[in-house]
Amino acid sequence: MDATNETDDAGGTRAAIMDATYDALRKHGYADLTIQRIADEFDKSKSLLYYHYESKDDLLVEFLDYGLERFAEQVAIDPEAEPDEQLRTFLDSLVPESLAEDRHEFHVAFIEMRSQAPFSEPYHEQFTKSDAFIRDTLAEIIEDGIERGVFREVDPMEKAELLVTITTGAMVRRVTTDVGDGMAAVRRAVDDYIESELLVAE
Amino acid sequence: MDATNETDDAGGTRAAIMDATYDALRKHGYADLTIQRIADEFDKSKSLLYYHYESKDDLLVEFLDYGLERFAEQVAIDPEAEPDEQLRTFLDSLVPESLAEDRHEFHVAFIEMRSQAPFSEPYHEQFTKSDAFIRDTLAEIIEDGIERGVFREVDPMEKAELLVTITTGAMVRRVTTDVGDGMAAVRRAVDDYIESELLVAE
């Protein structure tokens, strides 16, 4: 086995562990999750799991980090698109109009994990990191829009802080209340916001 | 004992139970809370607690409802104030610039309870109710501002949905991340929003 294959195998194993974690989280939620339940979703040697992770929370913090990496890869912003279009596409990926059942189950577990952050430094760090990633991505799009003369001379970081707060609130409201038409209203209000607060008047 | 005194006593006992619940929640958080721990904070007969509430979640749902009632009483909007001032005062009460330690501890427990809503119909109903109260209060202020010619002809419910989403997101981000200057930035961005999206241009 050469070095490349070794890395591939390690990457493949990590991806398989992360997939098993996703499936177990969806099925059992955070509170009832155990390493054994993750192992039950895992095709390869179970001992690998116990070897790599001391606790379920160790594994879940890595899972959140892996999820953030994947998200960052997937949302690669199209630099050719107009800045307001880039912003809408990015916000759509965070606050979709509706959620498929498996994504809904995952969001439920995500909010449960987030509620543990005040009690756990690794979770706290991880959610700080994911919030910062989203905020910085939004700020970059806004900054680029200002440079291109499409957006007004606003404070990019301030507007980005507001938008990341909206995406967080939307995710929480969606899974914890009967939000009904509320999510569609939030999206319309965000579109109005981009138009009236960011875009240079025609 | 006449009927009035009986009602007073019942009200006093309920308030004392709710105070004890607040103190126990702050100290232990949601997950480690037990009826016994609430009883430990309670001066009156402990058996009263066990008599009135079958489970900790029964008690906590009533506690959330009681908190919403108190909040509704306390934030009585000053009808003499300008609509934008009413809006800022109401939003200040939901997203204060900083939180005293006891309020921070309570917000932590509040987010933990909120994360349980997907698994518990009574919590789900209660958070739907509190979101609706905040949204409707915001919508009324906006509607009144439109009637008074101070706010533009916006859709009050749509803007209210956005604002309640911002308050939810701010509360969650504050206790689950190192939000740093982010909270001040969110407040500035909300002020800008009221100015540019709601107020009629001078």
Short mmCIF file of C-alpha atoms in Angstrom, two decimals:
data_model
loop_
_atom_site.label_atom_id
_atom_site.label_comp_id
_atom_site.label_asym_id
_atom_site.label_seq_id
_atom_site.Cartn_x
_atom_site.Cartn_y
_atom_site.Cartn_z
CA MET A 1 0.00 0.00 0.00
CA ASP A 2 1.58 3.30 -1.03
CA ALA A 3 1.11 6.63 0.67
CA THR A 4 -1.62 7.76 -1.72
CA ASN A 5 -3.71 4.70 -1.11
CA GLU A 6 -3.21 4.98 2.59
CA THR A 7 -4.55 8.55 2.48
CA ASP A 8 -7.43 7.46 0.26
CA ASP A 9 -8.30 4.68 2.66
CA ALA A 10 -8.15 7.01 5.64
CA GLY A 11 -10.34 9.48 3.76
CA GLY A 12 -12.75 6.72 2.77
CA THR A 13 -12.97 5.42 6.33
CA ARG A 14 -13.53 8.91 7.71
CA ALA A 15 -16.28 9.57 5.15
CA ALA A 16 -17.91 6.22 6.03
CA ILE A 17 -17.81 7.07 9.76
CA MET A 18 -19.31 10.48 9.05
CA ASP A 19 -22.09 8.97 6.90
CA ALA A 20 -22.89 6.49 9.65
CA THR A 21 -22.99 9.36 12.17
CA TYR A 22 -25.39 11.33 9.97
CA ASP A 23 -27.73 8.34 9.67
CA ALA A 24 -27.60 7.56 13.39
CA LEU A 25 -28.23 11.20 14.33
CA ARG A 26 -31.26 11.39 12.06
CA LYS A 27 -32.70 8.18 13.50
CA HIS A 28 -32.02 8.69 17.20
CA GLY A 29 -31.47 12.42 17.68
CA TYR A 30 -28.59 13.74 19.75
CA ALA A 31 -29.65 12.83 23.30
CA ASP A 32 -30.24 9.13 22.53
CA LEU A 33 -27.19 8.75 20.32
CA THR A 34 -24.43 6.34 21.41
CA ILE A 35 -21.22 5.21 19.70
CA GLN A 36 -22.86 1.77 19.50
CA ARG A 37 -25.77 3.24 17.51
CA ILE A 38 -23.32 4.90 15.14
CA ALA A 39 -21.47 1.57 14.83
CA ASP A 40 -24.79 -0.07 13.90
CA GLU A 41 -24.92 2.17 10.80
CA PHE A 42 -21.28 1.42 9.93
CA ASP A 43 -20.31 -1.37 7.52
CA LYS A 44 -16.62 -1.57 8.39
CA SER A 45 -14.92 -2.81 11.55
CA LYS A 46 -16.73 -1.41 14.61
CA SER A 47 -13.52 -1.41 16.60
CA LEU A 48 -12.24 1.34 14.30
CA LEU A 49 -14.86 3.65 15.74
CA TYR A 50 -13.96 2.94 19.33
CA TYR A 51 -10.27 3.23 18.45
CA HIS A 52 -10.64 6.71 16.92
CA TYR A 53 -13.14 8.36 19.26
CA GLU A 54 -13.20 8.42 23.02
CA SER A 55 -16.74 9.68 23.32
CA LYS A 56 -19.80 10.43 21.28
CA ASP A 57 -19.12 14.16 21.70
CA ASP A 58 -15.56 13.79 20.32
CA LEU A 59 -17.02 12.11 17.28
CA LEU A 60 -19.83 14.65 16.90
CA VAL A 61 -17.53 17.67 17.06
CA GLU A 62 -15.48 16.11 14.27
CA PHE A 63 -18.72 15.35 12.43
CA LEU A 64 -19.76 19.02 12.65
CA ASP A 65 -16.36 20.08 11.37
CA TYR A 66 -16.55 17.61 8.50
CA GLY A 67 -20.05 18.89 7.68
CA LEU A 68 -18.75 22.46 7.60
CA GLU A 69 -15.93 21.43 5.21
CA ARG A 70 -18.40 19.71 2.90
CA PHE A 71 -20.75 22.69 3.05
CA ALA A 72 -17.88 25.04 2.21
CA GLU A 73 -16.99 22.88 -0.83
CA GLN A 74 -20.55 22.61 -2.05
CA VAL A 75 -21.50 26.27 -1.81
CA ALA A 76 -18.56 27.43 -3.92
CA ILE A 77 -19.83 30.84 -5.02
CA ASP A 78 -20.02 31.43 -8.79
CA PRO A 79 -17.75 34.47 -9.28
CA GLU A 80 -19.45 35.22 -12.62
CA ALA A 81 -22.88 35.69 -11.01
CA GLU A 82 -24.14 39.10 -9.91
CA PRO A 83 -23.43 39.78 -6.21
CA ASP A 84 -27.14 39.87 -5.27
CA GLU A 85 -27.59 36.53 -7.05
CA GLN A 86 -24.57 35.10 -5.16
CA LEU A 87 -26.10 36.29 -1.91
CA ARG A 88 -29.52 34.78 -2.68
CA THR A 89 -28.00 31.44 -3.72
CA PHE A 90 -25.93 31.25 -0.55
CA LEU A 91 -28.89 32.19 1.66
CA ASP A 92 -31.08 29.66 -0.19
CA SER A 93 -28.65 26.91 0.76
CA LEU A 94 -28.95 27.94 4.43
CA VAL A 95 -32.68 28.69 4.53
CA PRO A 96 -34.31 26.56 1.83
CA GLU A 97 -38.03 27.11 1.26
CA SER A 98 -38.76 23.59 2.50
CA LEU A 99 -36.68 20.78 3.98
CA ALA A 100 -36.65 17.14 2.87
CA GLU A 101 -37.45 14.79 5.76
CA ASP A 102 -33.85 13.62 6.24
CA ARG A 103 -32.61 17.22 6.33
CA HIS A 104 -35.35 18.13 8.81
CA GLU A 105 -34.27 15.28 11.10
CA PHE A 106 -30.69 16.42 10.79
CA HIS A 107 -31.59 20.05 11.62
CA VAL A 108 -33.38 18.81 14.75
CA ALA A 109 -30.18 17.05 15.90
CA PHE A 110 -28.10 20.08 14.90
CA ILE A 111 -30.17 22.38 17.15
CA GLU A 112 -29.89 19.85 20.00
CA MET A 113 -26.10 19.85 19.61
CA ARG A 114 -26.07 23.64 19.42
CA SER A 115 -27.99 23.83 22.72
CA GLN A 116 -25.11 21.86 24.31
CA ALA A 117 -22.53 24.50 23.33
CA PRO A 118 -22.86 26.47 26.60
CA PHE A 119 -21.74 23.32 28.49
CA SER A 120 -19.01 22.11 26.17
CA GLU A 121 -15.99 24.08 24.99
CA PRO A 122 -15.43 21.94 21.85
CA TYR A 123 -19.05 22.46 20.71
CA HIS A 124 -18.81 26.15 21.57
CA GLU A 125 -15.66 26.50 19.45
CA GLN A 126 -17.18 24.54 16.60
CA PHE A 127 -20.36 26.67 16.43
CA THR A 128 -18.27 29.83 16.72
CA LYS A 129 -16.24 28.54 13.76
CA SER A 130 -19.26 27.66 11.61
CA ASP A 131 -20.98 31.01 12.37
CA ALA A 132 -17.76 32.81 11.45
CA PHE A 133 -17.45 30.89 8.19
CA ILE A 134 -20.99 31.84 7.15
CA ARG A 135 -20.56 35.45 8.28
CA ASP A 136 -17.22 35.86 6.49
CA THR A 137 -18.57 34.33 3.28
CA LEU A 138 -21.51 36.76 3.37
CA ALA A 139 -19.18 39.70 4.12
CA GLU A 140 -16.93 38.77 1.17
CA ILE A 141 -19.88 38.67 -1.23
CA ILE A 142 -21.06 42.06 0.05
CA GLU A 143 -17.56 43.54 -0.17
CA ASP A 144 -17.16 42.28 -3.71
CA GLY A 145 -20.55 43.79 -4.60
CA ILE A 146 -19.46 47.17 -3.24
CA GLU A 147 -16.22 47.02 -5.24
CA ARG A 148 -18.18 46.18 -8.38
CA GLY A 149 -20.47 49.16 -7.79
CA VAL A 150 -23.55 46.93 -7.46
CA PHE A 151 -23.96 47.30 -3.69
CA ARG A 152 -23.99 50.49 -1.65
CA GLU A 153 -21.15 51.57 0.63
CA VAL A 154 -22.44 49.62 3.65
CA ASP A 155 -20.41 48.01 6.44
CA PRO A 156 -20.09 44.44 5.03
CA MET A 157 -19.42 42.82 8.42
CA GLU A 158 -22.41 44.49 10.07
CA LYS A 159 -24.82 43.35 7.34
CA ALA A 160 -23.24 39.87 7.37
CA GLU A 161 -23.78 39.61 11.16
CA LEU A 162 -27.46 40.39 10.63
CA LEU A 163 -27.82 37.84 7.82
CA VAL A 164 -26.12 35.01 9.76
CA THR A 165 -28.42 35.83 12.70
CA ILE A 166 -31.42 35.49 10.37
CA THR A 167 -30.25 32.11 9.07
CA THR A 168 -29.71 30.85 12.64
CA GLY A 169 -33.11 32.08 13.77
CA ALA A 170 -34.84 30.60 10.72
CA MET A 171 -33.29 27.18 11.30
CA VAL A 172 -34.35 27.17 14.96
CA ARG A 173 -37.88 28.46 14.33
CA ARG A 174 -38.45 25.94 11.54
CA VAL A 175 -37.84 22.89 13.72
CA THR A 176 -39.19 24.18 17.06
CA THR A 177 -42.49 25.86 16.03
CA ASP A 178 -45.36 25.57 13.56
CA VAL A 179 -43.79 28.25 11.44
CA GLY A 180 -46.41 27.83 8.69
CA ASP A 181 -46.08 30.54 6.06
CA GLY A 182 -43.50 32.26 8.23
CA MET A 183 -40.51 30.82 6.38
CA ALA A 184 -41.76 32.10 3.02
CA ALA A 185 -42.38 35.52 4.61
CA VAL A 186 -38.84 35.58 6.02
CA ARG A 187 -37.43 34.81 2.58
CA ARG A 188 -39.47 37.59 0.96
CA ALA A 189 -38.37 40.00 3.67
CA VAL A 190 -34.71 39.03 3.10
CA ASP A 191 -35.11 39.62 -0.66
CA ASP A 192 -36.59 43.06 0.09
CA TYR A 193 -33.67 43.69 2.42
CA ILE A 194 -31.09 42.89 -0.26
CA GLU A 195 -32.94 45.15 -2.67
CA SER A 196 -33.50 48.16 -0.42
CA GLU A 197 -30.46 47.99 1.85
CA LEU A 198 -27.73 46.61 -0.39
CA LEU A 199 -28.43 47.19 -4.08
CA VAL A 200 -27.59 50.61 -5.50
CA ALA A 201 -30.84 52.27 -6.54
CA GLU A 202 -31.35 52.08 -10.31
CA MET B 1 -60.88 32.06 53.94
CA ASP B 2 -62.99 33.80 51.30
CA ALA B 3 -62.76 33.34 47.57
CA THR B 4 -60.51 36.37 47.04
CA ASN B 5 -57.94 35.14 49.52
CA GLU B 6 -58.02 31.69 48.05
CA THR B 7 -57.24 33.15 44.61
CA ASP B 8 -54.50 35.32 46.07
CA ASP B 9 -52.99 32.32 47.80
CA ALA B 10 -53.13 30.23 44.66
CA GLY B 11 -51.49 33.08 42.74
CA GLY B 12 -48.84 33.48 45.43
CA THR B 13 -48.09 29.77 45.48
CA ARG B 14 -47.88 29.65 41.68
CA ALA B 15 -45.52 32.62 41.65
CA ALA B 16 -43.37 30.98 44.34
CA ILE B 17 -43.22 27.72 42.34
CA MET B 18 -42.27 29.68 39.22
CA ASP B 19 -39.55 31.59 41.07
CA ALA B 20 -38.15 28.33 42.41
CA THR B 21 -38.19 26.88 38.88
CA TYR B 22 -36.30 29.90 37.53
CA ASP B 23 -33.62 29.55 40.23
CA ALA B 24 -33.29 25.78 39.74
CA LEU B 25 -33.08 26.15 35.94
CA ARG B 26 -30.34 28.75 36.23
CA LYS B 27 -28.33 26.57 38.62
CA HIS B 28 -28.72 23.17 36.99
CA GLY B 29 -29.72 23.82 33.37
CA TYR B 30 -32.55 21.91 31.73
CA ALA B 31 -31.03 18.43 31.32
CA ASP B 32 -30.02 18.06 34.98
CA LEU B 33 -33.19 19.61 36.37
CA THR B 34 -35.47 17.45 38.53
CA ILE B 35 -38.64 18.26 40.46
CA GLN B 36 -36.58 17.59 43.61
CA ARG B 37 -34.11 20.32 42.60
CA ILE B 38 -36.98 22.74 42.06
CA ALA B 39 -38.37 21.72 45.47
CA ASP B 40 -34.96 22.53 46.99
CA GLU B 41 -35.45 26.16 45.89
CA PHE B 42 -39.00 26.24 47.24
CA ASP B 43 -39.85 27.50 50.75
CA LYS B 44 -43.35 26.11 51.00
CA SER B 45 -44.54 22.52 51.26
CA LYS B 46 -42.64 20.34 48.78
CA SER B 47 -45.63 18.01 48.46
CA LEU B 48 -47.50 20.86 46.76
CA LEU B 49 -45.08 20.61 43.85
CA TYR B 50 -45.51 16.87 43.44
CA TYR B 51 -49.27 17.30 43.82
CA HIS B 52 -49.54 19.88 41.04
CA TYR B 53 -47.08 18.57 38.45
CA GLU B 54 -46.67 15.05 37.15
CA SER B 55 -43.32 15.64 35.54
CA LYS B 56 -40.61 18.22 35.19
CA ASP B 57 -41.75 18.91 31.62
CA ASP B 58 -45.34 19.62 32.77
CA LEU B 59 -43.96 22.13 35.19
CA LEU B 60 -41.57 23.68 32.67
CA VAL B 61 -44.23 24.17 30.00
CA GLU B 62 -46.32 26.03 32.58
CA PHE B 63 -43.19 27.95 33.60
CA LEU B 64 -42.65 29.04 29.97
CA ASP B 65 -46.27 30.12 29.72
CA TYR B 66 -46.03 32.05 32.98
CA GLY B 67 -42.83 33.71 31.71
CA LEU B 68 -44.60 34.73 28.50
CA GLU B 69 -47.48 36.26 30.52
CA ARG B 70 -45.03 38.23 32.66
CA PHE B 71 -43.09 39.33 29.62
CA ALA B 72 -46.33 40.49 27.96
CA GLU B 73 -47.22 42.54 31.07
CA GLN B 74 -43.79 44.07 31.39
CA VAL B 75 -43.28 45.14 27.78
CA ALA B 76 -46.56 47.06 27.68
CA ILE B 77 -45.87 49.35 24.73
CA ASP B 78 -46.14 53.10 25.40
CA PRO B 79 -48.82 54.21 22.92
CA GLU B 80 -47.57 57.83 23.17
CA ALA B 81 -44.10 56.93 21.88
CA GLU B 82 -43.21 57.16 18.20
CA PRO B 83 -43.64 53.80 16.39
CA ASP B 84 -39.92 53.46 15.64
CA GLU B 85 -39.20 54.12 19.31
CA GLN B 86 -41.79 51.49 20.33
CA LEU B 87 -40.13 49.02 17.99
CA ARG B 88 -36.64 49.73 19.32
CA THR B 89 -37.78 49.43 22.96
CA PHE B 90 -39.49 46.12 22.27
CA LEU B 91 -36.48 44.74 20.37
CA ASP B 92 -34.17 45.98 23.15
CA SER B 93 -36.10 43.87 25.64
CA LEU B 94 -35.59 40.80 23.44
CA VAL B 95 -32.00 41.46 22.32
CA PRO B 96 -30.37 43.54 25.05
CA GLU B 97 -26.83 44.76 24.38
CA SER B 98 -25.51 42.57 27.19
CA LEU B 99 -27.03 40.03 29.56
CA ALA B 100 -26.68 39.92 33.34
CA GLU B 101 -25.28 36.57 34.52
CA ASP B 102 -28.63 35.26 35.79
CA ARG B 103 -30.35 36.14 32.50
CA HIS B 104 -27.54 34.47 30.57
CA GLU B 105 -27.98 31.29 32.60
CA PHE B 106 -31.70 31.45 31.97
CA HIS B 107 -31.22 31.94 28.22
CA VAL B 108 -28.99 28.85 28.17
CA ALA B 109 -31.79 26.78 29.75
CA PHE B 110 -34.34 28.40 27.44
CA ILE B 111 -32.41 27.28 24.34
CA GLU B 112 -32.07 23.77 25.79
CA MET B 113 -35.84 23.62 26.29
CA ARG B 114 -36.38 24.98 22.80
CA SER B 115 -34.21 22.21 21.35
CA GLN B 116 -36.63 19.70 22.93
CA ALA B 117 -39.63 21.11 21.03
CA PRO B 118 -39.26 18.71 18.08
CA PHE B 119 -39.73 15.80 20.51
CA SER B 120 -42.50 17.20 22.69
CA GLU B 121 -45.85 18.53 21.51
CA PRO B 122 -46.43 20.73 24.61
CA TYR B 123 -43.03 22.45 24.16
CA HIS B 124 -43.67 22.77 20.43
CA GLU B 125 -47.05 24.45 21.11
CA GLN B 126 -45.57 26.73 23.74
CA PHE B 127 -42.73 27.97 21.50
CA THR B 128 -45.19 28.43 18.62
CA LYS B 129 -47.31 30.52 21.00
CA SER B 130 -44.42 32.67 22.24
CA ASP B 131 -43.10 33.25 18.70
CA ALA B 132 -46.62 34.24 17.61
CA PHE B 133 -46.96 36.67 20.54
CA ILE B 134 -43.71 38.42 19.64
CA ARG B 135 -44.50 38.44 15.92
CA ASP B 136 -48.02 39.80 16.45
CA THR B 137 -46.79 42.51 18.81
CA LEU B 138 -44.22 43.59 16.22
CA ALA B 139 -46.83 43.50 13.44
CA GLU B 140 -49.22 45.68 15.52
CA ILE B 141 -46.53 48.29 16.12
CA ILE B 142 -45.69 48.33 12.40
CA GLU B 143 -49.38 48.53 11.41
CA ASP B 144 -49.93 51.40 13.82
CA GLY B 145 -46.88 53.18 12.38
CA ILE B 146 -48.26 52.82 8.86
CA GLU B 147 -51.65 54.23 9.96
CA ARG B 148 -49.89 57.16 11.61
CA GLY B 149 -47.98 57.85 8.40
CA VAL B 150 -44.60 57.25 10.09
CA PHE B 151 -43.89 53.89 8.46
CA ARG B 152 -44.11 53.00 4.78
CA GLU B 153 -46.84 50.82 3.29
CA VAL B 154 -45.01 47.53 3.98
CA ASP B 155 -46.53 44.13 4.76
CA PRO B 156 -46.49 44.27 8.61
CA MET B 157 -46.61 40.50 9.08
CA GLU B 158 -43.74 39.89 6.67
CA LYS B 159 -41.47 42.40 8.41
CA ALA B 160 -42.55 41.05 11.81
CA GLU B 161 -41.62 37.50 10.75
CA LEU B 162 -38.15 38.74 9.84
CA LEU B 163 -37.72 40.60 13.13
CA VAL B 164 -38.82 37.67 15.30
CA THR B 165 -36.38 35.47 13.34
CA ILE B 166 -33.60 37.97 14.13
CA THR B 167 -34.43 37.95 17.87
CA THR B 168 -34.44 34.12 17.91
CA GLY B 169 -31.15 33.91 16.06
CA ALA B 170 -29.53 36.55 18.28
CA MET B 171 -30.55 34.71 21.45
CA VAL B 172 -29.15 31.41 20.14
CA ARG B 173 -25.90 32.90 18.81
CA ARG B 174 -25.28 34.78 22.04
CA VAL B 175 -25.24 31.68 24.24
CA THR B 176 -23.75 29.15 21.80
CA THR B 177 -20.85 31.09 20.24
CA ASP B 178 -18.21 33.71 21.03
CA VAL B 179 -20.32 36.32 19.36
CA GLY B 180 -17.97 39.12 20.43
CA ASP B 181 -18.89 42.41 18.79
CA GLY B 182 -21.45 40.58 16.70
CA MET B 183 -24.39 41.45 18.95
CA ALA B 184 -23.66 45.18 18.75
CA ALA B 185 -23.35 44.85 14.96
CA VAL B 186 -26.72 43.07 14.78
CA ARG B 187 -28.34 45.86 16.78
CA ARG B 188 -26.85 48.55 14.51
CA ALA B 189 -28.01 46.60 11.45
CA VAL B 190 -31.53 46.35 12.91
CA ASP B 191 -31.58 50.11 13.57
CA ASP B 192 -30.52 50.72 9.95
CA TYR B 193 -33.26 48.33 8.87
CA ILE B 194 -35.96 50.24 10.75
CA GLU B 195 -34.66 53.47 9.24
CA SER B 196 -34.31 52.39 5.63
CA GLU B 197 -37.07 49.79 5.34
CA LEU B 198 -39.79 51.10 7.63
CA LEU B 199 -39.52 54.83 8.24
CA VAL B 200 -40.94 57.14 5.61
CA ALA B 201 -38.04 59.10 4.06
CA GLU B 202 -37.90 62.63 5.47
#
